[in-house]
PDB file of C-alpha atoms in Angstrom:
ATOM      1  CA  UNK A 963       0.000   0.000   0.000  1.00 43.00           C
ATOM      2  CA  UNK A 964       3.134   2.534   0.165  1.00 47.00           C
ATOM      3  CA  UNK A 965       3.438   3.314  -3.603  1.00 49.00           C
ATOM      4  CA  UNK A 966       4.281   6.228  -4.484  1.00 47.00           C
ATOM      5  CA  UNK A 967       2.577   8.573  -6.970  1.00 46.00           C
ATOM      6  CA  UNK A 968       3.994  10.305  -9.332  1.00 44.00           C
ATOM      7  CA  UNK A 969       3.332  13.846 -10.699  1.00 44.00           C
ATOM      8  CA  UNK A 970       4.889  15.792 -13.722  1.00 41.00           C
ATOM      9  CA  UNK A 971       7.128  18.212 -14.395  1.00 45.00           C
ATOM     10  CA  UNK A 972       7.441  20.649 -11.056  1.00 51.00           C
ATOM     11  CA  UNK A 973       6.397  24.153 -11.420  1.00 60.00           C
ATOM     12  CA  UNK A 974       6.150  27.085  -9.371  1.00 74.00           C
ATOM     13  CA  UNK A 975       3.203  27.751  -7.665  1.00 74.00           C
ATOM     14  CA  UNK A 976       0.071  28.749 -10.119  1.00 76.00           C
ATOM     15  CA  UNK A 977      -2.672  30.608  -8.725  1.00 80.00           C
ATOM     16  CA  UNK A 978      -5.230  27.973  -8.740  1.00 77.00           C
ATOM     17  CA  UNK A 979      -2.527  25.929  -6.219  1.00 79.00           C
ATOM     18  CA  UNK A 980      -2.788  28.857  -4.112  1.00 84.00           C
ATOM     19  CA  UNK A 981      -6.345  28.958  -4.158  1.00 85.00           C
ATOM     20  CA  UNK A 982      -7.093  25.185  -3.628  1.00 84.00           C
ATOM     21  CA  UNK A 983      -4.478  25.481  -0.467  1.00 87.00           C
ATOM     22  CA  UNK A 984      -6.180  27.990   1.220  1.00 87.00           C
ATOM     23  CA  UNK A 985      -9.567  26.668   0.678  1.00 89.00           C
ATOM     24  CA  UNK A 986      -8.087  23.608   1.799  1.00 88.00           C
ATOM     25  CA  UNK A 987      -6.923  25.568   4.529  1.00 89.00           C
ATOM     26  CA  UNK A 988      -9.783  27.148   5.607  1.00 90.00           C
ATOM     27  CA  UNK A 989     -11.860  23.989   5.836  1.00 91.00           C
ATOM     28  CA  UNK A 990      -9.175  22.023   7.510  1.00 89.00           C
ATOM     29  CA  UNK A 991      -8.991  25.031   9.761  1.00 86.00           C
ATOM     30  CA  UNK A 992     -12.490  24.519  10.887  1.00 89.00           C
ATOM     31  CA  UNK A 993     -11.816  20.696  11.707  1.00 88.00           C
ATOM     32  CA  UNK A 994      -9.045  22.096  13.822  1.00 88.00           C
ATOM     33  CA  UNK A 995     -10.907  24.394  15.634  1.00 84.00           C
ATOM     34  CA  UNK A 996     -13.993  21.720  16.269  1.00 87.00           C
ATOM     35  CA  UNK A 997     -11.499  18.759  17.128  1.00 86.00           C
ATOM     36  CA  UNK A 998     -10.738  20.533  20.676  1.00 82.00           C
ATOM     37  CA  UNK A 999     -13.668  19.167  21.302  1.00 84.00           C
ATOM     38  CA  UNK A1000     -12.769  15.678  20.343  1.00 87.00           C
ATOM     39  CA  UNK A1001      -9.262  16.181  22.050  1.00 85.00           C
ATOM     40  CA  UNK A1002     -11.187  17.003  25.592  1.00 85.00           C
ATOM     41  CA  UNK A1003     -12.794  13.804  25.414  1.00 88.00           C
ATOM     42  CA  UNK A1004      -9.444  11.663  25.669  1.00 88.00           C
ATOM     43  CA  UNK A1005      -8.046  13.019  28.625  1.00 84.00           C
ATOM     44  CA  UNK A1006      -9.980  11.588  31.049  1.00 86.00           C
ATOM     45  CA  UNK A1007      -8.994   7.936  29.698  1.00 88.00           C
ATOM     46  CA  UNK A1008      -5.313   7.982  30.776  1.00 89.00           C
ATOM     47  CA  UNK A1009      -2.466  10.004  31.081  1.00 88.00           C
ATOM     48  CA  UNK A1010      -1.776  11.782  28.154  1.00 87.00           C
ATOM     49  CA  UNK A1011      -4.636   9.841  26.145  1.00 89.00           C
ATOM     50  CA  UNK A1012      -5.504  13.403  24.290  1.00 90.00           C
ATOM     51  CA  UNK A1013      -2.305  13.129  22.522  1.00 93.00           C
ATOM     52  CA  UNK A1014      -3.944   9.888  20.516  1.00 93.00           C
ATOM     53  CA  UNK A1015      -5.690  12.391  18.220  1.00 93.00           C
ATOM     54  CA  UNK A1016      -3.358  15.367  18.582  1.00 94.00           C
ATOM     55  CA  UNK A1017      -2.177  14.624  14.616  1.00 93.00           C
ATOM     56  CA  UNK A1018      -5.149  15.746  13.195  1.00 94.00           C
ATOM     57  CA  UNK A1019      -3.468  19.586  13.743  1.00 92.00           C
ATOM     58  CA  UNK A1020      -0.756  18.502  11.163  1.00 95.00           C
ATOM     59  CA  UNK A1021      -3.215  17.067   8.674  1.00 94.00           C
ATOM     60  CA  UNK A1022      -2.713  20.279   6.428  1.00 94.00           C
ATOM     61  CA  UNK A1023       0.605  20.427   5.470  1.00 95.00           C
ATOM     62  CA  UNK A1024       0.814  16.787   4.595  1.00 96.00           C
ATOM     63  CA  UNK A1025      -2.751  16.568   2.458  1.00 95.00           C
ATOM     64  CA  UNK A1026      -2.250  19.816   0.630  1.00 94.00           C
ATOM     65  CA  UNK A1027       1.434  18.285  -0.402  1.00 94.00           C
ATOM     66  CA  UNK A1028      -0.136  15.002  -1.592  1.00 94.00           C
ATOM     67  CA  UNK A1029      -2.666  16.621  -3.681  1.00 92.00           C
ATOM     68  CA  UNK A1030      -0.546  19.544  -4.931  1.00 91.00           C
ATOM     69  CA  UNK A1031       3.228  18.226  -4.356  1.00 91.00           C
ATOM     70  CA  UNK A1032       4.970  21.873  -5.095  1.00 91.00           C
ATOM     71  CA  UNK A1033       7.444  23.323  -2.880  1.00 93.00           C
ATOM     72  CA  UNK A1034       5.501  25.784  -0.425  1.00 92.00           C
ATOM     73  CA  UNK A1035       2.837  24.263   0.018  1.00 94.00           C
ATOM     74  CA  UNK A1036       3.309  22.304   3.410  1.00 95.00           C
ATOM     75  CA  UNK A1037       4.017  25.212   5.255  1.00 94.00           C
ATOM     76  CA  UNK A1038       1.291  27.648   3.445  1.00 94.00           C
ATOM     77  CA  UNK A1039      -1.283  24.889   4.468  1.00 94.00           C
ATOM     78  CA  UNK A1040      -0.640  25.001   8.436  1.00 94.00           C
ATOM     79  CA  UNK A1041       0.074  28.663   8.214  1.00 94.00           C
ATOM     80  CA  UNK A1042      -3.116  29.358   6.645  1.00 92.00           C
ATOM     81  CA  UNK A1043      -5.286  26.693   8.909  1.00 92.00           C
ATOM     82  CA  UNK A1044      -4.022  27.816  11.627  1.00 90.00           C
ATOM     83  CA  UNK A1045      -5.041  31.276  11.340  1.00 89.00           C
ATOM     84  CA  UNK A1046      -8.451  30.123  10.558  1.00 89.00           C
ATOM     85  CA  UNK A1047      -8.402  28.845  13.831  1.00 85.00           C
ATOM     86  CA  UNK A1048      -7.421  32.401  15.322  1.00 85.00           C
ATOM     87  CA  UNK A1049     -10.262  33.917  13.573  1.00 85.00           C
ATOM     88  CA  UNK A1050     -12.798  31.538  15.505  1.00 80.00           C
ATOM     89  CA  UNK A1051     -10.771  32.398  18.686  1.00 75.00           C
ATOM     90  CA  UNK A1052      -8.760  29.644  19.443  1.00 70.00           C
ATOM     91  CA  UNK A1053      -7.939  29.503  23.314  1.00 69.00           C
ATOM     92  CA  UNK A1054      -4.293  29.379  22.051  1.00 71.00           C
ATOM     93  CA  UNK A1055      -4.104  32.519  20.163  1.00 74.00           C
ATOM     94  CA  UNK A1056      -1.289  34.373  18.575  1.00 80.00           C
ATOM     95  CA  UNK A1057       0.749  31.666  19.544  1.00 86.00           C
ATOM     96  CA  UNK A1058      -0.779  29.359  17.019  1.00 87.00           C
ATOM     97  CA  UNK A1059       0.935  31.667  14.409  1.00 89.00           C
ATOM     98  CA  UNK A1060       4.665  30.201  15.738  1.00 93.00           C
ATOM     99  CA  UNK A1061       3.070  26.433  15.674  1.00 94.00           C
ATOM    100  CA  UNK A1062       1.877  26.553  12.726  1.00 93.00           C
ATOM    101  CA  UNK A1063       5.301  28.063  10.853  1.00 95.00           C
ATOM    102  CA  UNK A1064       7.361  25.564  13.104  1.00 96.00           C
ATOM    103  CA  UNK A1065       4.688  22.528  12.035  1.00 96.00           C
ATOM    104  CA  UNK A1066       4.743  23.392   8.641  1.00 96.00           C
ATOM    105  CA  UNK A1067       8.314  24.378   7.862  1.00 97.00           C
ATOM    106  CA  UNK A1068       9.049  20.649   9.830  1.00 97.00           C
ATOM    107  CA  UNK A1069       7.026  19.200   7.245  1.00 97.00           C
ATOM    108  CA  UNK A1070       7.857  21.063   4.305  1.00 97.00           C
ATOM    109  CA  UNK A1071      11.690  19.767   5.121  1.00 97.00           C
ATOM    110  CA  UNK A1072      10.874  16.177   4.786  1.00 97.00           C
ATOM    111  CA  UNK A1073       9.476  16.754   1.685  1.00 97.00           C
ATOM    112  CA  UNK A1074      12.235  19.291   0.461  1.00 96.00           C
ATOM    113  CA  UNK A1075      14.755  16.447   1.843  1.00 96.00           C
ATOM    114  CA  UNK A1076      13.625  14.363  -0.703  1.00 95.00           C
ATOM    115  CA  UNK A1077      13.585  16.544  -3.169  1.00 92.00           C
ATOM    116  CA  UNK A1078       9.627  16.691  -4.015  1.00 93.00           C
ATOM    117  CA  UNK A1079       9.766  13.680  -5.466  1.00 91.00           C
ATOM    118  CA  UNK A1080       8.247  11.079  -3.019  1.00 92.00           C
ATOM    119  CA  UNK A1081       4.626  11.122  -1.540  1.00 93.00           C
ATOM    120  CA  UNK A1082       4.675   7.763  -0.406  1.00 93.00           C
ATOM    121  CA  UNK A1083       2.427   6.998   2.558  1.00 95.00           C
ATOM    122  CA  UNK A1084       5.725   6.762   4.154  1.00 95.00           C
ATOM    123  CA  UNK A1085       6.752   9.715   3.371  1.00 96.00           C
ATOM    124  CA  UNK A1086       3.732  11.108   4.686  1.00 96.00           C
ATOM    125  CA  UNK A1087       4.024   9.560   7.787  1.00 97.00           C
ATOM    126  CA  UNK A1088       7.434  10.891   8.531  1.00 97.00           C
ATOM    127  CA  UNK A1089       6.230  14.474   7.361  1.00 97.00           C
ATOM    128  CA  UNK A1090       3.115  14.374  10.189  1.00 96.00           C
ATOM    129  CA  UNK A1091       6.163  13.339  12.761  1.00 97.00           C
ATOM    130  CA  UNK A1092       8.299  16.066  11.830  1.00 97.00           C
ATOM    131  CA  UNK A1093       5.810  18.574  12.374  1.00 97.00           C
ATOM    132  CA  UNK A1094       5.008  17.042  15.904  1.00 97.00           C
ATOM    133  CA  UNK A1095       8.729  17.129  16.625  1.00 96.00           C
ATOM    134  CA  UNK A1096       8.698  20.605  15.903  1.00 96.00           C
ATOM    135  CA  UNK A1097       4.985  21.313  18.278  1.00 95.00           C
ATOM    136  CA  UNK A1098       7.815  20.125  20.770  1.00 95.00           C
ATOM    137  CA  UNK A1099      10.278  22.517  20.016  1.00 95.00           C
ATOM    138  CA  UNK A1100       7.691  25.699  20.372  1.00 94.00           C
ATOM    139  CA  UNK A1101       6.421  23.735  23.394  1.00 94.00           C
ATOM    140  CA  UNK A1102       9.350  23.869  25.027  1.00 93.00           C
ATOM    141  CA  UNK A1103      10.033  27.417  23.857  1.00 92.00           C
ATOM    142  CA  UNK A1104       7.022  28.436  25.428  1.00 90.00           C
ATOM    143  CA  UNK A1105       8.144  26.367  28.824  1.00 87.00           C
ATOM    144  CA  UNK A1106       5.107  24.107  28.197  1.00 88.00           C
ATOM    145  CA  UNK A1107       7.100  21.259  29.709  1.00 89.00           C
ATOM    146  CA  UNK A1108       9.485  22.757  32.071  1.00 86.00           C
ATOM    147  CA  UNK A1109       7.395  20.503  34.480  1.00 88.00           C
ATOM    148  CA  UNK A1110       7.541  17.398  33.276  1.00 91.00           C
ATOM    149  CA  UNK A1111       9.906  14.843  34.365  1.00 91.00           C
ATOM    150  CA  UNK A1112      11.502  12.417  31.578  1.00 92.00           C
ATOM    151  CA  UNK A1113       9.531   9.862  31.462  1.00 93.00           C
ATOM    152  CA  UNK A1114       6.428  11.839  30.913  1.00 92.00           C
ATOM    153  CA  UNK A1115       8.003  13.720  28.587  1.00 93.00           C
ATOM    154  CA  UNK A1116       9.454  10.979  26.317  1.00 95.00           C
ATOM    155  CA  UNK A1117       5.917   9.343  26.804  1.00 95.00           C
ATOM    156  CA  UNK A1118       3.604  12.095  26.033  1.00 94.00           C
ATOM    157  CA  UNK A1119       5.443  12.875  22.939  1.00 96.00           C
ATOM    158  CA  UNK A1120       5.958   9.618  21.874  1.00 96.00           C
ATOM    159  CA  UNK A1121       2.148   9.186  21.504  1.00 96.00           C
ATOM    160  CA  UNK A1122       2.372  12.304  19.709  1.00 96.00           C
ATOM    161  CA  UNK A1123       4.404  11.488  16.728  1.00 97.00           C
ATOM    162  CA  UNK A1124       2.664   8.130  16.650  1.00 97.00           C
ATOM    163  CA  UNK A1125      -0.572   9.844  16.131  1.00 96.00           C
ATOM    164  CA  UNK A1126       0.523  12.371  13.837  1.00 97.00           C
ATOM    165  CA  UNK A1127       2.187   9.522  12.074  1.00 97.00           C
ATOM    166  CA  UNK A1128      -1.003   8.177  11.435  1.00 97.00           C
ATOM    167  CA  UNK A1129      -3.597  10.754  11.274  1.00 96.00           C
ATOM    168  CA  UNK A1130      -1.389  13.392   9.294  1.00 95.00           C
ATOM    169  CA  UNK A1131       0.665  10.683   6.957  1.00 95.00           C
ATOM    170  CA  UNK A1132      -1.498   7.394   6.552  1.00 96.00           C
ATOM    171  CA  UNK A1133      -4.773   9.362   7.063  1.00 95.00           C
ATOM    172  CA  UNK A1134      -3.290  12.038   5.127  1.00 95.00           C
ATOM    173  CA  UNK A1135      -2.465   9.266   2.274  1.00 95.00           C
ATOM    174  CA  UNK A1136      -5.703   7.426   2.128  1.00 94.00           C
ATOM    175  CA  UNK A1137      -7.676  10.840   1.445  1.00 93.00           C
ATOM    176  CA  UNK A1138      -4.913  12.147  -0.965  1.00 91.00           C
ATOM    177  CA  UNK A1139      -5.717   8.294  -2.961  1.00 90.00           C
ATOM    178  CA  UNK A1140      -9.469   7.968  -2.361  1.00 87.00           C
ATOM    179  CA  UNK A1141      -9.598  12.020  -4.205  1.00 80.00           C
ATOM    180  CA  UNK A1142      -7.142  10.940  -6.944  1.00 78.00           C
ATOM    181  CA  UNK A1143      -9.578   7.991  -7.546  1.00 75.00           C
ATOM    182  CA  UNK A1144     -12.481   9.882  -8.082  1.00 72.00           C
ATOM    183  CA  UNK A1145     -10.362  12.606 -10.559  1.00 64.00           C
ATOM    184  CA  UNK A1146     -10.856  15.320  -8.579  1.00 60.00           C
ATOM    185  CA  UNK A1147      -7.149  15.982  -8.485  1.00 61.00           C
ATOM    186  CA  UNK A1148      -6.997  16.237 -12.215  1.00 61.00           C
ATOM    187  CA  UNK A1149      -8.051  19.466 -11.737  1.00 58.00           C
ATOM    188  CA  UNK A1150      -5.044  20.404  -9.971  1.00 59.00           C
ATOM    189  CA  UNK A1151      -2.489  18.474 -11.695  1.00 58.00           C
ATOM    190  CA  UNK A1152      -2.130  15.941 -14.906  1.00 53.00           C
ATOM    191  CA  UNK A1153      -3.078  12.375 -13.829  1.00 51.00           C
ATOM    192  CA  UNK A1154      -0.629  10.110 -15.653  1.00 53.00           C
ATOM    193  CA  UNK A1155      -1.053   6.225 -15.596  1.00 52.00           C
ATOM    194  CA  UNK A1156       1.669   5.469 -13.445  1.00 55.00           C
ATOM    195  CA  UNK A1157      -0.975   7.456 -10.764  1.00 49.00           C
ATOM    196  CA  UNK A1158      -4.125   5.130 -11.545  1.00 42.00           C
ATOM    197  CA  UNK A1159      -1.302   1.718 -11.740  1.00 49.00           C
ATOM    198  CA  UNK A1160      -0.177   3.092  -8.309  1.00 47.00           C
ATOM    199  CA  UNK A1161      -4.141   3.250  -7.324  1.00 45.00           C
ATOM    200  CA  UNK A1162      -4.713  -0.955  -7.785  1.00 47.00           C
ATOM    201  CA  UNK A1163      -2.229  -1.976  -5.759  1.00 47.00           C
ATOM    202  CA  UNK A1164      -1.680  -2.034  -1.921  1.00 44.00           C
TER     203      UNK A1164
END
């Protein structure tokens, strides 16, 4: 199920990429705002159990790079859902601003690191744990875990990248293949066979 799907020749970024990243954005955005919600409900379960769904915040940097794959667009993605999530006054703030470049640019290096030419469900995966390895690096920037001793550090962020492993890579993946099934991403980008060969196997 890791194949690998392959676009065209690269280009800069058109304005109808822009466009379908923000309004990717802004509805992604709204799931991020609403999942609090869902996040809440897993913390009474265990320690740390809210960090089971905690990927879902890194779900736009690695979709909007499946569907568009140009250079950019991880780290417009967060940056934009993010501050769609300010503007329905997240409890976090201004302070999403720094997550979501720190997220994003994490993200955007995986990709970058491998030249834009992968987008593997693999490669997903390790782009949704880079950007929770960097939520740690504004977290501790902030002092969020100043507290915490080093077992329940190592544990709570373990969880983390597992989950954004899966929600923001093989989640990520599975919507990026079930939209270049239908052809909807033919309208962002040329659809060549090796795509729909990549499509029937798993």
């Amino acid at each position: 199920m890791d194949n690998v799907l392959h676009t065209g020749k690269r280009k800069g970024l058109s304005l109808s990429d822009l466009l379908v990243t923000i309004l990717l954005s802004l509805v992604l955005g709204v799931v991020y705002h609403f999942w609090s919600s869902v996040y809440d409900l897993f913390k009474p379960l265990f320690f740390q159990a809210d960090e089971l769904v905690y990927g879902v915040w890194f779900l736009a940097p690695t979709l909007a790079m499946l569907l568009i794959r140009k250079p950019g667009v991880a780290i417009l993605a967060e940056v934009a859902a993010a501050h769609v999530e300010i503007l329905f006054g997240s409890q976090w703030g201004l302070q999403l601003a720094l997550y979501s470049v720190v997220q994003g640019l994490a993200a955007e290096l995986v990709f970058a690191v491998l030249r834009y030419r992968s987008f593997r469900m693999g490669t997903a995966a390790l782009a949704g744990a880079a950007a929770a390895l960097g939520s740690l690096l504004v977290d501790i920037y902030y002092g969020y875990v100043l507290d915490y001793t080093l077992w329940m550090m190592l544990f709570k962020y373990a969880l983390r990248i597992v989950s954004s492993a899966v929600l923001a890579g093989y989640l990520a993946f599975a919507l990026a293949r079930s939209l270049e099934a239908t052809g909807v991403t033919q309208l962002l980008r040329p659809v060549t066979k090796k795509d729909y060969e990549a499509l029937d196997h798993d």
